[in-house]
CSV table of C-alpha atoms in Angstrom, one decimal:
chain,number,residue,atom,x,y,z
A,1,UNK,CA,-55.2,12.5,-49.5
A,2,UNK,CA,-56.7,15.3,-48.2
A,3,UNK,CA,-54.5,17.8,-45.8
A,4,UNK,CA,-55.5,19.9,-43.0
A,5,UNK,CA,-53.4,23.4,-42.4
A,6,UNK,CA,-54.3,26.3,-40.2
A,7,UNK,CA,-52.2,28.8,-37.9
A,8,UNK,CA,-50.8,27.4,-35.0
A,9,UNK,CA,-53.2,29.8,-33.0
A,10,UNK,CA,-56.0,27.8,-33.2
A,11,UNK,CA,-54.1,24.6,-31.1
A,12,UNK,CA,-54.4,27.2,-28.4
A,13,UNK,CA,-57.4,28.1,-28.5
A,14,UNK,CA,-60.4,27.0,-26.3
A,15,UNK,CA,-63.2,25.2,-28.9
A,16,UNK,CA,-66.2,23.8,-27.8
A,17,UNK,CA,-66.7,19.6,-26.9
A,18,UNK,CA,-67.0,18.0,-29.7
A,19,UNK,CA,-67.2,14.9,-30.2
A,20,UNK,CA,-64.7,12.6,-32.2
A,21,UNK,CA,-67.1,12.6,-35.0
A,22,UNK,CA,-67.7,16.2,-35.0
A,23,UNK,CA,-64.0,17.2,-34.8
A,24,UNK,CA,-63.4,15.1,-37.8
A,25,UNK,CA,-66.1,17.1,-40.0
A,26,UNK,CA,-64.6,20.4,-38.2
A,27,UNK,CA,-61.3,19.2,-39.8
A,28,UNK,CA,-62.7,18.3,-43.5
A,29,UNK,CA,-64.8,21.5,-43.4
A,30,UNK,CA,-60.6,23.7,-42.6
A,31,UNK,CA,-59.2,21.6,-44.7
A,32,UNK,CA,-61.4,23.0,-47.6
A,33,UNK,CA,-60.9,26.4,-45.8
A,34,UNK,CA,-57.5,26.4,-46.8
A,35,UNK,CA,-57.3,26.7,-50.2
A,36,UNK,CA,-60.2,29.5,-50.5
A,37,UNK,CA,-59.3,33.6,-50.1
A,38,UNK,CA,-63.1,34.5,-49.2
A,39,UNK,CA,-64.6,34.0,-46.2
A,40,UNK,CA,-67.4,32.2,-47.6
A,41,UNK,CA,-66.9,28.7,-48.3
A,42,UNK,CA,-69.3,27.0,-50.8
A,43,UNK,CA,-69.3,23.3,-51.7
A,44,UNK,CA,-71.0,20.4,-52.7
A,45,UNK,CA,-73.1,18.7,-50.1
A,46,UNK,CA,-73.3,15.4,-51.6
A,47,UNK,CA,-69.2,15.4,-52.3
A,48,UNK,CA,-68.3,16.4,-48.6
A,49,UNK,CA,-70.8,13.6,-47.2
A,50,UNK,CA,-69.3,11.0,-49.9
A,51,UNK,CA,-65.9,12.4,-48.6
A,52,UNK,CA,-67.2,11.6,-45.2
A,53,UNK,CA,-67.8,8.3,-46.0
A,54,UNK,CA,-64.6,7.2,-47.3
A,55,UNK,CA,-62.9,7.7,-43.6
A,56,UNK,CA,-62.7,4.2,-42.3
A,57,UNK,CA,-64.8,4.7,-39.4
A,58,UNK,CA,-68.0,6.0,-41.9
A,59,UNK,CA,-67.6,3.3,-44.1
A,60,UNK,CA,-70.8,1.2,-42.6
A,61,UNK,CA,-72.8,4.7,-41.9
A,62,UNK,CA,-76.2,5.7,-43.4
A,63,UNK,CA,-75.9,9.1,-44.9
A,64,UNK,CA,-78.7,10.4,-42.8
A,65,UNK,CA,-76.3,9.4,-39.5
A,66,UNK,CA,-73.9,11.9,-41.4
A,67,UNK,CA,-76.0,14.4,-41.8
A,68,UNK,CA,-77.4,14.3,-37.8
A,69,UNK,CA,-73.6,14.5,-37.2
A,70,UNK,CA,-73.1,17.4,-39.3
A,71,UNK,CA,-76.0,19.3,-38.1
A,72,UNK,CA,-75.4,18.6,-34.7
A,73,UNK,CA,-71.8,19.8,-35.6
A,74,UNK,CA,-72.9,23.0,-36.7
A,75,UNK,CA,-75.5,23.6,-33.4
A,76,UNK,CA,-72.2,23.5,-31.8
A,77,UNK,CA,-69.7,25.7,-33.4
A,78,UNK,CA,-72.7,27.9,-34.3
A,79,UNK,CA,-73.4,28.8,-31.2
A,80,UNK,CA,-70.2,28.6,-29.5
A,81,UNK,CA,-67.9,32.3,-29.0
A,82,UNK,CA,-64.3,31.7,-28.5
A,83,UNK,CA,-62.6,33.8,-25.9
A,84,UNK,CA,-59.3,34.4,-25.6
A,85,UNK,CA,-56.2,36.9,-24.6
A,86,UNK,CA,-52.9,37.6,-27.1
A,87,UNK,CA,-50.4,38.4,-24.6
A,88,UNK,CA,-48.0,40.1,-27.1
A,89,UNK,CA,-50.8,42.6,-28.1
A,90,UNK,CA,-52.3,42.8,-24.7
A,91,UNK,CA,-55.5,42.3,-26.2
A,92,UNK,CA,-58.4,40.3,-25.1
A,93,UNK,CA,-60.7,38.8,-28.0
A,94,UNK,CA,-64.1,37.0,-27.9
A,95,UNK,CA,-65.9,35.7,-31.2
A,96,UNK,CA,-68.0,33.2,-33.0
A,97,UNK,CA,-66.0,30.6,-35.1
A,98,UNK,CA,-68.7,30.7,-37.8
A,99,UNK,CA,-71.3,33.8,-38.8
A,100,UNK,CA,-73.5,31.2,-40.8
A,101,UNK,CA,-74.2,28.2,-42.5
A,102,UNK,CA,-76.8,26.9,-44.8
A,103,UNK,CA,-77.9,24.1,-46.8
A,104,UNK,CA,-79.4,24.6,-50.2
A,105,UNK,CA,-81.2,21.6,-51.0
A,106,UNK,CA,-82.4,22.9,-54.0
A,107,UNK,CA,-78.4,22.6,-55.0
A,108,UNK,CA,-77.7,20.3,-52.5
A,109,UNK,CA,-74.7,23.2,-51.9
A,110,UNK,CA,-73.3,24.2,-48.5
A,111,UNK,CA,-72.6,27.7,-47.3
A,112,UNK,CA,-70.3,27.9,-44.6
A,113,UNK,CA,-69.4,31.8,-43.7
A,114,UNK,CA,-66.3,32.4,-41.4
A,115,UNK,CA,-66.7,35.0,-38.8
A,116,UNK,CA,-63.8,37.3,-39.3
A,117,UNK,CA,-61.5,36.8,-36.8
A,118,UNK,CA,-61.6,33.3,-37.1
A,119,UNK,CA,-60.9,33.2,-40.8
A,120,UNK,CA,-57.9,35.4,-39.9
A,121,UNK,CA,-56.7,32.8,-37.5
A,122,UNK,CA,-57.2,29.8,-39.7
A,123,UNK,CA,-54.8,31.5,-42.5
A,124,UNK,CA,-52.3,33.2,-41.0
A,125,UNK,CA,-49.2,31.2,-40.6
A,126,UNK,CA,-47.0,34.3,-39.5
A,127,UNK,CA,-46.7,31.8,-36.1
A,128,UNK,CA,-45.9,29.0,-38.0
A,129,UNK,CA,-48.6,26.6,-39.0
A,130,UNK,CA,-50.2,22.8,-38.1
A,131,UNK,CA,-50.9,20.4,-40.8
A,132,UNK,CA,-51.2,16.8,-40.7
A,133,UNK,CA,-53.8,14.3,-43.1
A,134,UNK,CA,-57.2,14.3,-42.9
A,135,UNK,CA,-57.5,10.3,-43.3
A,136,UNK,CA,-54.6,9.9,-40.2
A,137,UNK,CA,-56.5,12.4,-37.7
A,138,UNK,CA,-59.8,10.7,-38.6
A,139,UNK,CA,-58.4,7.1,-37.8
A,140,UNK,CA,-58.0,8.2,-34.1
A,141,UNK,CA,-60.6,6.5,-31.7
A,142,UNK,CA,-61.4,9.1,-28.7
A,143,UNK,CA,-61.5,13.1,-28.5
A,144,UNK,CA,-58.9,12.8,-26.2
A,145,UNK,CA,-56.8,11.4,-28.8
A,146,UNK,CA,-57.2,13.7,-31.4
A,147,UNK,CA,-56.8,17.3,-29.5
A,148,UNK,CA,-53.1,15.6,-28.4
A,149,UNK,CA,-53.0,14.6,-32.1
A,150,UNK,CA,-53.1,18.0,-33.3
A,151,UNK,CA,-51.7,19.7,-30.5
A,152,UNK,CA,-48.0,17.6,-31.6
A,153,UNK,CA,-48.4,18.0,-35.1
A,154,UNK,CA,-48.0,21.7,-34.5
A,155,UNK,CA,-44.2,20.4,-33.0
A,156,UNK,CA,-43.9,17.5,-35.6
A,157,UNK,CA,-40.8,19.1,-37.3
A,158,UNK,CA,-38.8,19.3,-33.6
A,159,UNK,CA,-39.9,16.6,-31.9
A,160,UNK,CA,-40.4,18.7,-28.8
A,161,UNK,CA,-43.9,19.8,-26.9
A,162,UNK,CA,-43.4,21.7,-23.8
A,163,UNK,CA,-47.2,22.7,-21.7
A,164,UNK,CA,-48.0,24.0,-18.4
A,165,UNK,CA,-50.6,21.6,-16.8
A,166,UNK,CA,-53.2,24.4,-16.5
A,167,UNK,CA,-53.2,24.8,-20.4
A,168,UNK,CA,-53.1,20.9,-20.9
A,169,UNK,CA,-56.4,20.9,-18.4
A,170,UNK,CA,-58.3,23.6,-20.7
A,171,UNK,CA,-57.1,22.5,-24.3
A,172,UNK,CA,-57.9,18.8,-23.5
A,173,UNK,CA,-60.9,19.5,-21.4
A,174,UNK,CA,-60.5,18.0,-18.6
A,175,UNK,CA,-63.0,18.0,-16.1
A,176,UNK,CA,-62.1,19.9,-12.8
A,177,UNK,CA,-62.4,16.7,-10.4
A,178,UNK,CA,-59.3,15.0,-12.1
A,179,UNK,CA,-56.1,14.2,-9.7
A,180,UNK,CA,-53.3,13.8,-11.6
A,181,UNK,CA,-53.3,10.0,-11.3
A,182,UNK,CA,-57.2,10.6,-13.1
A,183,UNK,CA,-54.8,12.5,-16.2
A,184,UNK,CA,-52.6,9.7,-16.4
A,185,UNK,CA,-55.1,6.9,-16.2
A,186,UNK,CA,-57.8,8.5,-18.7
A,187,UNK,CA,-56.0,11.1,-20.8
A,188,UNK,CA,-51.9,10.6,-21.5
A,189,UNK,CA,-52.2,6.7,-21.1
A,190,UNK,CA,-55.0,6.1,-24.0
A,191,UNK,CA,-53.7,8.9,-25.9
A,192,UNK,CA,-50.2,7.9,-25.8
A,193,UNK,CA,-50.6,3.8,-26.6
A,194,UNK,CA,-52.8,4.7,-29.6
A,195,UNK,CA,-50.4,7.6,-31.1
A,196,UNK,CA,-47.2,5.5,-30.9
A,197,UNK,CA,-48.8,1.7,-31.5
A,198,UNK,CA,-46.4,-0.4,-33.5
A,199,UNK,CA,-48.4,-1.5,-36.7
A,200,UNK,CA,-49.1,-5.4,-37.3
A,201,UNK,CA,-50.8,-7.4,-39.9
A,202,UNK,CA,-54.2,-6.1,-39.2
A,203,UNK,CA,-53.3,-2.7,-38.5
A,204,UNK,CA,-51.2,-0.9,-41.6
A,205,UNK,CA,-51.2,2.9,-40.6
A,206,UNK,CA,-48.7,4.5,-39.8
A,207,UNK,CA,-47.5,5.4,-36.4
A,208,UNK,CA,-48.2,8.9,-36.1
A,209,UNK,CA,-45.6,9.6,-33.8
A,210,UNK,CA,-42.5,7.5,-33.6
A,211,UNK,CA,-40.9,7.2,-30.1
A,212,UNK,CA,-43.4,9.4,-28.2
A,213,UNK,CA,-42.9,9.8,-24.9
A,214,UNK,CA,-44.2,12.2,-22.4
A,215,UNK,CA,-42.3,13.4,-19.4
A,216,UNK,CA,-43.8,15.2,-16.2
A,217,UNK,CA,-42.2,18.3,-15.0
A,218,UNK,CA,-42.1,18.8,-11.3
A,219,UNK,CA,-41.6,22.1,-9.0
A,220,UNK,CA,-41.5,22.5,-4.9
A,221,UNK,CA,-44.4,20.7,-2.9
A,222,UNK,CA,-45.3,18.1,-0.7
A,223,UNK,CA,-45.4,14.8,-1.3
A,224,UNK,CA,-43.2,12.1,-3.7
A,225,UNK,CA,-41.4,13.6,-5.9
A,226,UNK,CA,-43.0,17.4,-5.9
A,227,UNK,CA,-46.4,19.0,-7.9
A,228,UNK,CA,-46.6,18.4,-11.6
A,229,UNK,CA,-46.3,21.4,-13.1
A,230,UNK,CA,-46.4,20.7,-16.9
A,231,UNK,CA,-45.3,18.0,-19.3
A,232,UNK,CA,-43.1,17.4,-21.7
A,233,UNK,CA,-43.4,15.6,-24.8
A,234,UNK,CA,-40.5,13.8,-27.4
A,235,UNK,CA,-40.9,12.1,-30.5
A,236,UNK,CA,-39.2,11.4,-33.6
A,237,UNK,CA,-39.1,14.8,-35.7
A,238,UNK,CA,-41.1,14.6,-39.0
A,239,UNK,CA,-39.7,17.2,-42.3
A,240,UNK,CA,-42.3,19.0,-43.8
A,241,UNK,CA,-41.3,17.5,-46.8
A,242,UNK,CA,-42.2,14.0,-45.5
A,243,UNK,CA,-45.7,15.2,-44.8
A,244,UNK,CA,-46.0,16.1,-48.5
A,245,UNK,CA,-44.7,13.4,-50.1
A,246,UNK,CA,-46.8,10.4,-47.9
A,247,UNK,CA,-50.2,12.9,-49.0
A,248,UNK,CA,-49.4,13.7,-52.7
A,249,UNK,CA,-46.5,10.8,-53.8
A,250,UNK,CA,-48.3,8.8,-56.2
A,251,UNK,CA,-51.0,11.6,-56.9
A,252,UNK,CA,-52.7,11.8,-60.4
A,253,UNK,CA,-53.8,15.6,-61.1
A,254,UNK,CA,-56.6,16.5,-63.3
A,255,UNK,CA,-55.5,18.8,-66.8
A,256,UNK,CA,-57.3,19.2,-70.1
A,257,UNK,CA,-53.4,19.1,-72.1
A,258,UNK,CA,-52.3,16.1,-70.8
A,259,UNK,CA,-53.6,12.7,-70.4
A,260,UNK,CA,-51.5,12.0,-67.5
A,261,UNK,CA,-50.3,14.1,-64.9
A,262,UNK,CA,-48.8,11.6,-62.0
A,263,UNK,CA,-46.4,13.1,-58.7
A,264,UNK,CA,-43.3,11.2,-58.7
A,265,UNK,CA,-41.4,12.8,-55.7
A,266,UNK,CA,-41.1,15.8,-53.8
A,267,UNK,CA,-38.1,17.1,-52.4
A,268,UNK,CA,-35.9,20.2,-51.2
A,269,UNK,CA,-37.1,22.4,-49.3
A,270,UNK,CA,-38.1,26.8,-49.2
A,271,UNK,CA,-37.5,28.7,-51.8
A,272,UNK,CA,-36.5,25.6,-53.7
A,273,UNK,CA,-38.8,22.9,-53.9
A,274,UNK,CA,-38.6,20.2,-56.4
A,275,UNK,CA,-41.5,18.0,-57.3
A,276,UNK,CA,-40.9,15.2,-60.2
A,277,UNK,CA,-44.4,14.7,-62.7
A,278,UNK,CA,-44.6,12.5,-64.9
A,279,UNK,CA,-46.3,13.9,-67.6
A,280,UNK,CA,-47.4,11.9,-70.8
A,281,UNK,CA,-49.9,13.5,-73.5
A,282,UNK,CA,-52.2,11.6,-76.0
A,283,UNK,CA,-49.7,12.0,-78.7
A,284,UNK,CA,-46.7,10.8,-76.8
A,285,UNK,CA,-47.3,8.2,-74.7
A,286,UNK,CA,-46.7,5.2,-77.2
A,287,UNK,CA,-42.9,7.2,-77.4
A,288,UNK,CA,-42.5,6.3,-73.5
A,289,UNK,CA,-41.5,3.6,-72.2
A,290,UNK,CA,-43.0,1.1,-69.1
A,291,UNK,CA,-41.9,3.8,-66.3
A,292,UNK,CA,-42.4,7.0,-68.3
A,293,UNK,CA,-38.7,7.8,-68.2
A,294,UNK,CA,-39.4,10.3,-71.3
A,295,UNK,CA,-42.2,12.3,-69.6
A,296,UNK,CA,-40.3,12.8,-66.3
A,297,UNK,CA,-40.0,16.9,-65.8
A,298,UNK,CA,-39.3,18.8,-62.8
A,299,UNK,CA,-41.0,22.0,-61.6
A,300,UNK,CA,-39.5,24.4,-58.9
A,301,UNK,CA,-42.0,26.1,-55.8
A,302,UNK,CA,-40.7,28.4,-53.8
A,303,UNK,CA,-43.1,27.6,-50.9
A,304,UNK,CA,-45.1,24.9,-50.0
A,305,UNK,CA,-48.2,27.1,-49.6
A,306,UNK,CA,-47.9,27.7,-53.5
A,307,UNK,CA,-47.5,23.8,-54.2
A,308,UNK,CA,-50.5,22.6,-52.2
A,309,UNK,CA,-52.5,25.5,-53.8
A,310,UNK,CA,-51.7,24.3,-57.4
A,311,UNK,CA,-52.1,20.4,-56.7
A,312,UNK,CA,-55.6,21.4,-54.7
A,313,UNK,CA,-56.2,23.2,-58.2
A,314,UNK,CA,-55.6,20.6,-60.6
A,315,UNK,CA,-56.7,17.9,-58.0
A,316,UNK,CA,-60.3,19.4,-58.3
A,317,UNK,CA,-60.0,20.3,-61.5
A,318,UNK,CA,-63.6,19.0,-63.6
């Protein structure tokens, strides 16, 4: 299962309209940002559209519709300059998300070079960071669906999102000429029903966020009950260590000294995380028996930043 991580900056950033399509290839294309110290991310073209494919809504897609969706992608964040002002540095910042990118077809390889400042943004997790899986985010239906999607996740381990209703306008993009009632009916109501529907026979995810509910905060004004200043939304809390275990339990890692390499469970938490492998080499595996109980070791990280870095290693491992 692939994950997504960046700095909780980015959630507050103003990004360009993308559509639900778009955002999902903007998410594969961080989540391989991630786990690379350059700035210049190169990968397989043919992988990352086959990777594409495998998200349940690209299942009955030509390749050449991914492709048009990837190239209209990058038009868009090519072209696109993020503006913004830190308030604790009093500094006002205006940049391009990405300097370049470029298909080889020769290679079939893809260059993606981050500008900077955005790279910057994208790794630092001094203010905390956002991660949530790639697969989950990509199931969502509407635009609208997803920004609230990752704008929660950056909250998901207390359950608590408090936002003015002039920064839920601009980070949800919604257009000028909506009342209130407009909000409710388009935005929170969809958004809402689809990140906290109760799963049935036909539907098997998860519910991203368990008890969601979102409550409007109201100051001095005319009319009932006041001017909605902000909302506020609850949900069930979700560990860090949760997230972890629902991508990776289960996982089988890629190593030239043993023939199996299998994620058991993962628990604790920083310095002191514990993950279970069971680990069974070609000379040893007739000694084990049905569950492996002989090949069961346990291996301490001391952040999860470190785990996801070795099981993204061994995961891609040729």
């Amino acid at each position: 299962m692939e994950i997504v991580k960046y700095g909780n900056v980015l959630n507050v950033m103003p990004m360009p309209k993308l559509y639900a399509k778009e955002m999902d290839i903007f998410m594969q294309v961080i989540s391989k940002m991630q786990f690379t110290d350059k700035q210049e991310l190169v990968f397989d073209g043919f992988e990352f559209f086959k990777e594409l494919k495998k998200l349940p809504q690209n299942k009955e897609q030509s390749y050449e519709y991914l492709f048009e969706a990837f190239s209209e992608f990058a038009g868009k964040i090519l072209g696109f300059k993020i503006e913004y002002y830190d308030e604790p540095t009093d500094t006002q910042y205006a940049f391009v998300c990405f300097d370049s990118l470029k298909f080889d077809y020769s290679t079939s390889k893809v260059h993606i070079h981050a500008q900077k400042d955005f790279y910057n943004i994208i790794k630092n997790y001094k203010l905390g960071f956002t991660s949530f899986e790639l697969l989950e985010f990509a199931d969502l239906s509407s635009t609208y669906t997803k920004i609230l999607y990752r704008l929660l996740k950056q909250f998901r381990t207390t359950g608590l999102c408090v936002i003015s209703i002039e920064k839920f306008r601009e980070l949800m993009q919604v257009p000028d000429s909506y009342d209130m009632c407009d909000i409710d009916a388009r935005v929170l109501k969809q958004a809402i029903k689809e990140l906290s529907a109760e799963r049935n026979l036909l539907n098997q995810q998860r519910i991203p966020f368990k008890d969601l509910k979102c409550e409007k905060i109201k100051g001095g004004g005319r009319g009932r009950g006041g001017i909605v200043k902000g909302l506020k939304f609850t949900f069930k809390k979700e560990a860090t260590i949760d997230l972890l275990n629902k991508a990776y339990k289960g996982l089988i890692l890629n190593t030239a000294k043993y023939a199996l390499v299998k994620i058991i469970e993962i628990s604790g938490d920083e310095p002191n995380i514990e993950v279970k492998f069971l680990m069974l080499d070609d000379n040893k595996i007739s000694k084990c028996d049905a569950n492996g109980e002989d090949a069961i070791i346990t291996l301490t990280f001391e952040s999860f930043e470190k785990l996801e870095r070795v099981i993204a290693y061994y995961k891609n491992k040729s």
